[in-house]
Amino acid sequence: MSIVSAKEMMFEAAEGKYAVGAFNITNIIQMEAVVETAIEKRAPLIIQASVTPSKFLGPKVIAAVYRTLAETAPIPICLHLDHSTSVDFCKECADAGYTNLMIDASKQEYEENIRQTREVVDYCHSLGALSVEGELGTVSGVEDQVVVAEDEAQLCSPAQAVDFVERTGVDIFAPAIGTAHGVYKTKNPKVDFERLGEINQILNGNGIKTPLVVHGGTGLSKEYAIKLVEMGGAKFNVSTELKHSMIDAVYTYISANRDEYNPGKIDIAIKAAIRGTVGRWIDILGSAGKA
Ligand code: 13P
């Protein structure tokens, strides 16, 4: 029950008008902190690992830690591979035990995006209850190995979204709507809320079929996040902010304790910082108490 795909929990989120927090981790301490916070908040959880940390620790190690933590957790938890541009790596992570795989072929030509996404969907569905996330349009900024310049970013067309979802069979869908990976340059970034609402209406207006994902959570205000959830965002990704929380915590701790050599205390400081960030987002997204 605790080891689930993203699709299952996102259906409930879309129906209940809240979003599941999807938090990127780069190591095991962060993964533990994210899980502990979600348990405390009784919130469904998506743990995300991008390609670099997945390769650094190895998909089997990440999946084994996830399964160990999730098996005994009283909440549903999904392990998601974030922004893989490689079909083969998606397959490797699916084999290792990830429960949601994102193939990001959004920089490819449209037909090639469909072909690669379809291949991952077919493979993952043949393995059982795994779900697949696809992306259409491009999200600007940097997320791991995926770099998109601002002038390269393209918003998702609602008509094409329907065609993409139908032809690929993706379980959950990330339309580019103007949010960006990394830190926003302005407090009020240009986010196309109406576009998200329109896509949601077309895909899910007659009952939830393909729940929607919002990328680029870091730096969005509470008001923006709430509006994105209202417009249909059922999975809300936060990555950069967790990295900042962790690195700031390490820097602060070491600066204040320069003569100490106790790595365990640094881990405690990291956990406290991550828990603060994750707890704040869970409250904003309305997922507390939903598990
Ligand atoms: P941020 O790094 O901007 O929070 O974006 C996270 C994300 O969308 C991961 O896929």
Tab-separated table of N, CA and C and ligand atoms in Angstrom, residues 22 24 48 50 80 82-83 102 133 135 139-140 142-143 179-184 213-219 235-243, ligand 1:
chain	number	residue	atom	x	y	z
A	22	ALA	N	6.190	16.939	-4.796
A	22	ALA	CA	7.194	16.049	-5.411
A	22	ALA	C	8.547	16.710	-5.194
A	24	ASN	N	12.699	16.816	-4.963
A	24	ASN	CA	13.935	16.215	-5.484
A	24	ASN	C	14.966	16.043	-4.376
A	48	GLN	N	11.592	12.475	-5.689
A	48	GLN	CA	12.116	12.560	-7.052
A	48	GLN	C	13.639	12.464	-7.033
A	50	SER	N	16.710	12.953	-9.864
A	50	SER	CA	17.075	13.265	-11.252
A	50	SER	C	18.077	12.227	-11.741
A	80	HIS	N	10.103	8.652	-8.105
A	80	HIS	CA	9.987	9.159	-9.479
A	80	HIS	C	11.366	9.468	-10.058
A	82	ASP	N	13.288	11.777	-12.432
A	82	ASP	CA	12.941	13.098	-12.959
A	82	ASP	C	13.752	13.422	-14.221
A	83	HIS	N	13.049	13.865	-15.247
A	83	HIS	CA	13.675	14.400	-16.474
A	83	HIS	C	14.739	13.498	-17.104
A	102	MET	N	9.823	9.615	-15.589
A	102	MET	CA	9.573	10.735	-16.498
A	102	MET	C	10.543	10.656	-17.667
A	133	GLU	N	5.369	9.845	-16.780
A	133	GLU	CA	5.100	11.282	-16.980
A	133	GLU	C	5.791	11.737	-18.264
A	135	GLU	N	6.290	15.191	-21.081
A	135	GLU	CA	6.258	16.667	-21.086
A	135	GLU	C	6.120	17.182	-22.501
A	139	VAL	N	10.238	23.681	-20.491
A	139	VAL	CA	10.340	24.480	-19.270
A	139	VAL	C	11.738	25.085	-19.250
A	140	SER	N	11.849	26.404	-19.149
A	140	SER	CA	13.182	27.014	-19.187
A	140	SER	C	13.913	26.807	-17.868
A	142	VAL	N	17.440	25.291	-15.555
A	142	VAL	CA	18.323	24.123	-15.476
A	142	VAL	C	17.749	23.134	-14.486
A	143	GLU	N	17.521	21.915	-14.938
A	143	GLU	CA	17.184	20.824	-14.025
A	143	GLU	C	18.111	19.673	-14.381
A	179	THR	N	6.269	28.252	-16.145
A	179	THR	CA	7.086	28.113	-14.941
A	179	THR	C	8.489	27.702	-15.379
A	180	ALA	N	9.473	27.894	-14.485
A	180	ALA	CA	10.867	27.627	-14.882
A	180	ALA	C	11.610	26.898	-13.774
A	181	HIS	N	12.579	26.101	-14.178
A	181	HIS	CA	13.449	25.441	-13.200
A	181	HIS	C	14.453	26.445	-12.655
A	182	GLY	N	14.774	26.337	-11.379
A	182	GLY	CA	15.782	27.224	-10.786
A	182	GLY	C	15.128	28.417	-10.120
A	183	VAL	N	15.909	29.478	-9.967
A	183	VAL	CA	15.417	30.656	-9.241
A	183	VAL	C	14.843	31.658	-10.239
A	184	TYR	N	13.625	32.156	-9.981
A	184	TYR	CA	13.015	33.140	-10.887
A	184	TYR	C	13.724	34.480	-10.747
A	213	VAL	N	0.931	17.942	-14.009
A	213	VAL	CA	2.123	18.198	-13.198
A	213	VAL	C	2.579	19.640	-13.394
A	214	VAL	N	2.959	20.288	-12.298
A	214	VAL	CA	3.554	21.626	-12.380
A	214	VAL	C	5.041	21.515	-12.063
A	215	HIS	N	5.870	21.947	-12.991
A	215	HIS	CA	7.316	21.989	-12.758
A	215	HIS	C	7.716	23.382	-12.273
A	216	GLY	N	8.922	23.457	-11.689
A	216	GLY	CA	9.480	24.769	-11.350
A	216	GLY	C	8.864	25.412	-10.126
A	217	GLY	N	8.679	24.632	-9.054
A	217	GLY	CA	8.034	25.160	-7.854
A	217	GLY	C	8.854	26.199	-7.093
A	218	THR	N	10.171	26.030	-7.087
A	218	THR	CA	11.026	26.943	-6.311
A	218	THR	C	10.771	28.401	-6.675
A	219	GLY	N	10.549	29.228	-5.655
A	219	GLY	CA	10.425	30.669	-5.889
A	219	GLY	C	9.016	31.124	-6.202
A	235	LYS	N	0.401	17.496	-9.116
A	235	LYS	CA	1.760	17.144	-8.642
A	235	LYS	C	2.554	18.423	-8.790
A	236	PHE	N	3.300	18.789	-7.740
A	236	PHE	CA	3.964	20.083	-7.728
A	236	PHE	C	5.434	19.838	-7.380
A	237	ASN	N	6.315	20.144	-8.337
A	237	ASN	CA	7.733	19.788	-8.188
A	237	ASN	C	8.561	20.895	-7.524
A	238	VAL	N	9.337	20.497	-6.530
A	238	VAL	CA	10.267	21.444	-5.899
A	238	VAL	C	11.642	20.786	-5.818
A	239	SER	N	12.631	21.448	-6.405
A	239	SER	CA	13.975	20.885	-6.402
A	239	SER	C	15.009	21.884	-5.880
A	240	THR	N	15.180	23.003	-6.598
A	240	THR	CA	16.241	23.965	-6.266
A	240	THR	C	16.174	24.412	-4.810
A	241	GLU	N	14.962	24.639	-4.316
A	241	GLU	CA	14.834	25.149	-2.939
A	241	GLU	C	15.394	24.137	-1.922
A	242	LEU	N	15.220	22.849	-2.203
A	242	LEU	CA	15.765	21.853	-1.281
A	242	LEU	C	17.294	21.861	-1.310
A	243	LYS	N	17.839	22.083	-2.506
A	243	LYS	CA	19.312	22.139	-2.621
A	243	LYS	C	19.835	23.339	-1.845
B	1	13P	P1	12.671	23.890	-9.277
B	1	13P	O1	14.105	23.477	-9.221
B	1	13P	O2	12.509	25.212	-9.888
B	1	13P	O3	12.010	23.777	-7.942
B	1	13P	O4	11.931	22.880	-10.265
B	1	13P	C1	11.735	21.553	-9.859
B	1	13P	C2	11.255	20.702	-10.972
B	1	13P	O5	10.378	21.057	-11.733
B	1	13P	C3	11.856	19.371	-11.065
B	1	13P	O6	11.405	18.661	-12.169
